[in-house]
Short mmCIF file of C-alpha atoms in Angstrom, two decimals:
data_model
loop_
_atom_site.label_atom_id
_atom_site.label_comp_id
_atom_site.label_asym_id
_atom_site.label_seq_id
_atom_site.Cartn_x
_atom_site.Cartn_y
_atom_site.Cartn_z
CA UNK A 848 0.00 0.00 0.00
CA UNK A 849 2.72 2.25 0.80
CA UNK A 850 4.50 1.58 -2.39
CA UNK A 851 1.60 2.34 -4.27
CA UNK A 852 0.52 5.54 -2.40
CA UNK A 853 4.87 6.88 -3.30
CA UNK A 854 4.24 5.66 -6.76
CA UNK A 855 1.26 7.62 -7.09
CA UNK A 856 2.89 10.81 -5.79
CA UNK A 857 5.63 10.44 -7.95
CA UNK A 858 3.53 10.20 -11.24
CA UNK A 859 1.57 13.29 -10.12
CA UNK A 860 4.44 15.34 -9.38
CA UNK A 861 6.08 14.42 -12.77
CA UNK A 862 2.76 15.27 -14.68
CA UNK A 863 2.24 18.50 -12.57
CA UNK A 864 6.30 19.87 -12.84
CA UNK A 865 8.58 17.57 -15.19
CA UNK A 866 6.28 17.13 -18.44
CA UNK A 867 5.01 20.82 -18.35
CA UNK A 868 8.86 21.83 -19.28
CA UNK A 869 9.46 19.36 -21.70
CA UNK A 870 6.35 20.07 -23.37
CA UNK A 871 8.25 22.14 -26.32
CA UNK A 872 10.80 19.53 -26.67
CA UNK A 873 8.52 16.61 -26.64
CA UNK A 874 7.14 15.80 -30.21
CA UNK A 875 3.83 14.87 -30.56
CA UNK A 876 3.64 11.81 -33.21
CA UNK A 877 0.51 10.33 -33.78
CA UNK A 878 0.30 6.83 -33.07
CA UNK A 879 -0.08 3.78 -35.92
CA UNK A 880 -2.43 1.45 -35.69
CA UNK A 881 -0.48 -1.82 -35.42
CA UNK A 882 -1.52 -4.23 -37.73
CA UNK A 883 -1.53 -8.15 -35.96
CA UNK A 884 0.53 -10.56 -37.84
CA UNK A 885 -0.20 -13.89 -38.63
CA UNK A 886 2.08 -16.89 -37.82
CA UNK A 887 3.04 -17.52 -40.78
CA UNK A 888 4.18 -14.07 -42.03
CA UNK A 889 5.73 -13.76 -38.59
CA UNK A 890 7.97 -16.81 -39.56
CA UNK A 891 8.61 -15.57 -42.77
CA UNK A 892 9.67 -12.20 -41.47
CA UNK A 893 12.04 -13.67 -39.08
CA UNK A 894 13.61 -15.91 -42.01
CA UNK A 895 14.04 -13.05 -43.91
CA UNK A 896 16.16 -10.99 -41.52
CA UNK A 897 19.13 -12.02 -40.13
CA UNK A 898 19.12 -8.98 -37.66
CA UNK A 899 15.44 -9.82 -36.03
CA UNK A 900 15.99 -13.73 -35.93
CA UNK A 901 19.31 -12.73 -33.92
CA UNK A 902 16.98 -10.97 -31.27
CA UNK A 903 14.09 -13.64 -31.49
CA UNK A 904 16.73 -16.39 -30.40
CA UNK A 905 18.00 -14.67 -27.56
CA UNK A 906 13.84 -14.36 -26.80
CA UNK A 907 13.62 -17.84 -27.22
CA UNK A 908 16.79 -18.95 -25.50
CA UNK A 909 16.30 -17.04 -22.16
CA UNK A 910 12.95 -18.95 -21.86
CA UNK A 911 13.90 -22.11 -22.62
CA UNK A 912 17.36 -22.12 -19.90
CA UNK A 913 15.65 -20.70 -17.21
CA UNK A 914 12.63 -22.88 -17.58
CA UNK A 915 15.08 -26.02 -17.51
CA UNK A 916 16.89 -25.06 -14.36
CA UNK A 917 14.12 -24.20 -12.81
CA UNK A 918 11.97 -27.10 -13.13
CA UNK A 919 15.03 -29.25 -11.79
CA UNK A 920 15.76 -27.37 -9.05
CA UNK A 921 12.41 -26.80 -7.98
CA UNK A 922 11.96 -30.75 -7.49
CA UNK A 923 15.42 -30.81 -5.63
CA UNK A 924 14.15 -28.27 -3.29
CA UNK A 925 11.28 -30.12 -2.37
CA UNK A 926 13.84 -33.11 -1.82
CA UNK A 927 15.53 -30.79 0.97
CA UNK A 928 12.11 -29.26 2.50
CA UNK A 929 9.85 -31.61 2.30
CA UNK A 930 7.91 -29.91 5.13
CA UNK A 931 6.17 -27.14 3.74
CA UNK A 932 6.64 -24.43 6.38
CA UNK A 933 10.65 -24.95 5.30
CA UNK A 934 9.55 -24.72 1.98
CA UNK A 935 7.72 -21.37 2.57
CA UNK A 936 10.18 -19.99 4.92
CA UNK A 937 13.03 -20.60 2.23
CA UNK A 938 11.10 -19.37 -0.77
CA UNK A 939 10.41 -16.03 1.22
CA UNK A 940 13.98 -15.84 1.79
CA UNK A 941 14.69 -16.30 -2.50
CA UNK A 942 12.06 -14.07 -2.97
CA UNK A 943 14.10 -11.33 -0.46
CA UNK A 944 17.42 -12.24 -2.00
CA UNK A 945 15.94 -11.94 -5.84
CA UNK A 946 15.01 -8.34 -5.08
CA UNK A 947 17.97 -7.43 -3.42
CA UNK A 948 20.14 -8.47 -6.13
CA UNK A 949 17.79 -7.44 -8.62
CA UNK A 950 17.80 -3.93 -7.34
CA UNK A 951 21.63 -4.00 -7.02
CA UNK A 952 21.59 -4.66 -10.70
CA UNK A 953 19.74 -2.27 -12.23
CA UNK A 954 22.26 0.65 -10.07
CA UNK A 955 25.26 -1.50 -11.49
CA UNK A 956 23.65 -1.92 -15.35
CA UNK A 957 24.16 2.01 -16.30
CA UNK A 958 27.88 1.53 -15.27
CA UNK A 959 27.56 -1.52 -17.61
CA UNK A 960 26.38 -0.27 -19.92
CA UNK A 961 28.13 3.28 -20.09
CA UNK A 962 31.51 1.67 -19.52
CA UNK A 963 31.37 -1.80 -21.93
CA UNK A 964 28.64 -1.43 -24.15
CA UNK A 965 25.70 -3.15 -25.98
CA UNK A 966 27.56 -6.53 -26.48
CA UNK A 967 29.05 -6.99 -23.07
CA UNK A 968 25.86 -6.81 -21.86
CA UNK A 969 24.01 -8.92 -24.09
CA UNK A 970 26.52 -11.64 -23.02
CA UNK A 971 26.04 -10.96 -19.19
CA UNK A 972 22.91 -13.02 -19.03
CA UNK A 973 23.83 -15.78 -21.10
CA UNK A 974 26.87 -16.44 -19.40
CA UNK A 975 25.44 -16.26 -15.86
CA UNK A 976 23.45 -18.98 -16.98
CA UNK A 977 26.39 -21.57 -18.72
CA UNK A 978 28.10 -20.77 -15.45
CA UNK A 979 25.58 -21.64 -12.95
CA UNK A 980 23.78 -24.14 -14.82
CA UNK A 981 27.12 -26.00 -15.40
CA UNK A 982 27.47 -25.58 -11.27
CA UNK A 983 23.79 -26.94 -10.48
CA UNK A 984 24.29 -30.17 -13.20
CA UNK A 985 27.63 -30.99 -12.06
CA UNK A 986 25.81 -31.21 -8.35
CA UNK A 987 23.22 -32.91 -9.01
CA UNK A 988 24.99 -35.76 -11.73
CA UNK A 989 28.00 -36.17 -9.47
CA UNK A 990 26.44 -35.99 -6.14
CA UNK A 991 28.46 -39.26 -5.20
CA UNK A 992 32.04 -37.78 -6.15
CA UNK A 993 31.91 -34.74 -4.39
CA UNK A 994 30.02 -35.67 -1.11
CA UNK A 995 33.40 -36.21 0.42
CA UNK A 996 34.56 -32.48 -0.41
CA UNK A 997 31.00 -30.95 0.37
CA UNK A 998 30.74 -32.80 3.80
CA UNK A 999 34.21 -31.16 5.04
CA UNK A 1000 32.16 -27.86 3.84
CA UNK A 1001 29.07 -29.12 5.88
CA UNK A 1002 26.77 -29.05 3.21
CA UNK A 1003 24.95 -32.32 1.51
CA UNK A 1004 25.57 -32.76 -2.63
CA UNK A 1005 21.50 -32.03 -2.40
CA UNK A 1006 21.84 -28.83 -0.12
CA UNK A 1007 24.39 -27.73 -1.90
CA UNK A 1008 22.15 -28.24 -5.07
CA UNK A 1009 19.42 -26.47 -3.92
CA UNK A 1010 22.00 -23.52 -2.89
CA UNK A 1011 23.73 -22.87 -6.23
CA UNK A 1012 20.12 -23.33 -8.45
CA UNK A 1013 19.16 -20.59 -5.78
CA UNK A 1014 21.76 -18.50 -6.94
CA UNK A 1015 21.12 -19.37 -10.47
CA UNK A 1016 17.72 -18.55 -10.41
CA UNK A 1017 18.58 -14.95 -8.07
CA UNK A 1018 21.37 -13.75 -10.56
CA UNK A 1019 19.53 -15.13 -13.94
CA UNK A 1020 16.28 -12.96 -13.18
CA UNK A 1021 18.05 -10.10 -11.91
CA UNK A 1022 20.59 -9.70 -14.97
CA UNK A 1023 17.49 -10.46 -17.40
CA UNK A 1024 15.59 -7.24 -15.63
CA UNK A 1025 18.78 -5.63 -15.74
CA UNK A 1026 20.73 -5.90 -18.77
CA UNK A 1027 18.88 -8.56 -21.19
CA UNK A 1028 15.41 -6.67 -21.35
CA UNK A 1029 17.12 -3.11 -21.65
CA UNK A 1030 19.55 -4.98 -24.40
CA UNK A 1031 16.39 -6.17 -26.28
CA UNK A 1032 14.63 -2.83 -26.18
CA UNK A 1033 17.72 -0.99 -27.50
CA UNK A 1034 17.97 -3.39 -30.41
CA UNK A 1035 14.85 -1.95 -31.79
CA UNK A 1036 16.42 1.58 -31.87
CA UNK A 1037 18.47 1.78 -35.11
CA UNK A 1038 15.75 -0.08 -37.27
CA UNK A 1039 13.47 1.40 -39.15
CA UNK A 1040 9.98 1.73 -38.20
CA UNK A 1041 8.92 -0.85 -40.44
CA UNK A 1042 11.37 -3.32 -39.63
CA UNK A 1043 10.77 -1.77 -36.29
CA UNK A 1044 7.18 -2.82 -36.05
CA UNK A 1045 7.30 -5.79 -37.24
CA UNK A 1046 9.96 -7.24 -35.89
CA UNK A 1047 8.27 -6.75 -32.27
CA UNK A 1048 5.04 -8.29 -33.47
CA UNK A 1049 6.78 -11.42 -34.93
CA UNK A 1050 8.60 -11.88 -31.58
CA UNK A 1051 5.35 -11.08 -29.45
CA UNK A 1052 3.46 -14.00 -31.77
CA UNK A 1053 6.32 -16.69 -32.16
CA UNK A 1054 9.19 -15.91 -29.29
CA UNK A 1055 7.60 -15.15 -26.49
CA UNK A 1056 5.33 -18.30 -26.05
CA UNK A 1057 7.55 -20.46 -27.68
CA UNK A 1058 10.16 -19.74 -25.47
CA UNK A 1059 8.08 -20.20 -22.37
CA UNK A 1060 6.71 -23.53 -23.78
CA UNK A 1061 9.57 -24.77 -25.49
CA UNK A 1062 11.02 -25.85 -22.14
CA UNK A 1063 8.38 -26.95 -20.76
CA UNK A 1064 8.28 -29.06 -24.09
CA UNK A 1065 11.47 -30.46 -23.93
CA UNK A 1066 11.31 -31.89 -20.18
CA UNK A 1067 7.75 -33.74 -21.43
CA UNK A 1068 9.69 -35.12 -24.06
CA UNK A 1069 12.26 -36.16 -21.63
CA UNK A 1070 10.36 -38.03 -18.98
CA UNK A 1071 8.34 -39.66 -21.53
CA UNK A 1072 11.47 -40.69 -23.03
CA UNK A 1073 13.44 -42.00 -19.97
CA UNK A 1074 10.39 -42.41 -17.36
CA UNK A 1075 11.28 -39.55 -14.49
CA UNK A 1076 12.66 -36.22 -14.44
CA UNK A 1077 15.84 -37.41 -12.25
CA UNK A 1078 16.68 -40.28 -15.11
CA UNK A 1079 16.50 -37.34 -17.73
CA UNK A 1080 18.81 -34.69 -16.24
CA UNK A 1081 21.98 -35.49 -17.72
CA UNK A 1082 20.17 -34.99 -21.17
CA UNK A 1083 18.65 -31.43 -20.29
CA UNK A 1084 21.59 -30.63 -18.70
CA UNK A 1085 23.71 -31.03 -22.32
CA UNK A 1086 20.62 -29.34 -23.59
CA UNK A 1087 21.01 -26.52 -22.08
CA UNK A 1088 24.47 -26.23 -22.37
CA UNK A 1089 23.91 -26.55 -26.30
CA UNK A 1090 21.14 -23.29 -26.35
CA UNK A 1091 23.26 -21.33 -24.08
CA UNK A 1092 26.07 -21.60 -26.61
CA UNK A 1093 23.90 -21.01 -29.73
CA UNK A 1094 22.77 -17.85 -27.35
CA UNK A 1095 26.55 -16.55 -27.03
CA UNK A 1096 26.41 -17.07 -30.74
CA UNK A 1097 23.63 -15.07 -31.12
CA UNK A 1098 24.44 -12.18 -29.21
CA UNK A 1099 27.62 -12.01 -30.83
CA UNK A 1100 26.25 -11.76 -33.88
CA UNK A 1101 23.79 -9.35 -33.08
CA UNK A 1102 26.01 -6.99 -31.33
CA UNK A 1103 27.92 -6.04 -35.23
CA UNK A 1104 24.87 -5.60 -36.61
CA UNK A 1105 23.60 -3.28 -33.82
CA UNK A 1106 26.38 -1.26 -34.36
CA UNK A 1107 26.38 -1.33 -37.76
CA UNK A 1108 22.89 -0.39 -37.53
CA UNK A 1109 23.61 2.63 -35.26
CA UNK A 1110 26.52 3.97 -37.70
CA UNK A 1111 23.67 3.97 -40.45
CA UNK A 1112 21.33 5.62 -38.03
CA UNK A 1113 23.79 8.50 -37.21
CA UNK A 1114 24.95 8.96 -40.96
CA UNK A 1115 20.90 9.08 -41.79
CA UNK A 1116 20.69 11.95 -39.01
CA UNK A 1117 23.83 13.61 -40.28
#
């Protein structure tokens, strides 16, 4: 209540002080009408430009990874906390941590940003992921060979599990708020408005759910395949190391044609 009462009093003071002066400044542009596209000339839009499929993988790959950690640690943390007040009491404390960090983040992304660019933080995210998700596997598939070095550490191979997909989960949703959704937004700057337009609406109709499904998709296919989610998680785990890389990729690729796209941009303004 209180957060909505300051957010309130901030929007009026802006619309009472702050938009008054920058009402000469501020051009008034009347607004298209967006026309929906299909999903079929959304897929052949995407084909057809190398620059938007670039940006629709990165859509699709953040979905997918986090969606396969997730799911995996989620049923290792009921493993640890099988009573549900545990369960609840731990999940507030994520839920504390994942603001914390998240907040942290979006202070630290102008430096980011400002200091190392588009591309450095288009790989941020990504490579949180490959780092963390490598961590979490490696716990869970060789629980056996590193008990004796986690018990000198007093932690179980499954605490210790549950601990580092914690932090995977924390530091992958705080860097996406942080760096990969401001990376994605700024994309769309140098394009045209065409390619501007519909670019966004073949992502909103194709990336978006597909990359909130896909996962979901994959680990169906996997315990169908090999009978339980705990038989299949050497196979999602190579998985997602495979779409993280193809995500590096990705960004990579995208980040010299953002800036060759921003070079055009400024010699069009010039």
């Amino acid at each position: 209540v209180v957060g909505g009462l300051v957010i309130c009093a901030v929007h009026a003071y802006l619309q009472k002080t702050v938009i008054p002066k920058l009402g000469g400044a501020v051009e008034k542009r009347e607004k298209k009408k967006k026309e929906p596209m299909s999903v079929g000339e959304s897929f052949k839009f995407l084909a057809s430009s190398p620059y938007i499929r670039d940006l629709a993988f990165l859509v699709v790959a953040y979905g997918i990874s986090i969606n396969l950690v997730e799911v995996t640690w989620k049923s290792k943390l009921k493993e640890q906390f099988p009573n549900p007040n545990d369960y609840s009491a731990f999940m507030g404390d994520f839920s504390t941590a994942t603001g914390a960090v998240t907040f942290t983040m979006m202070i630290v992304s102008r430096f980011i940003f400002g200091k190392f660019g588009w591309g450095v933080a288009a790989l941020i995210t990504p490579s949180v992921l490959l780092v963390t998700g490598v961590l979490f596997f490696s716990l869970v598939l060789f629980s056996g060979t590193l008990t004796p070095t986690l018990t000198t550490l007093g932690l179980t191979p499954l605490f210790a599990a549950v601990l580092v997909g914690a932090a995977q989960n924390i530091f992958s949703k705080a860097s996406k708020y942080s760096l990969f959704d401001p990376c994605k937004e700024m994309a769309y700057i140098p394009l045209d408005a065409e390619t501007r337009t519909k670019g966004k609406a073949a992502i909103d109709v194709i990336c978006n759910p597909l990359g909130k499904s896909g996962g979901a998709l994959i680990q169906q296919f996997m315990i169908i395949g090999f009978g339980s989610l705990a038989a299949s998680t050497p196979y999602l785990g190579m998985i997602l190391l495979g779409i993280v890389a193809m995500w590096l990729f990705a960004a990579k690729d995208l980040d010299w044609r953002f800036e060759e796209a921003q070079k055009d941009m400024s010699s069009d303004e010039e």
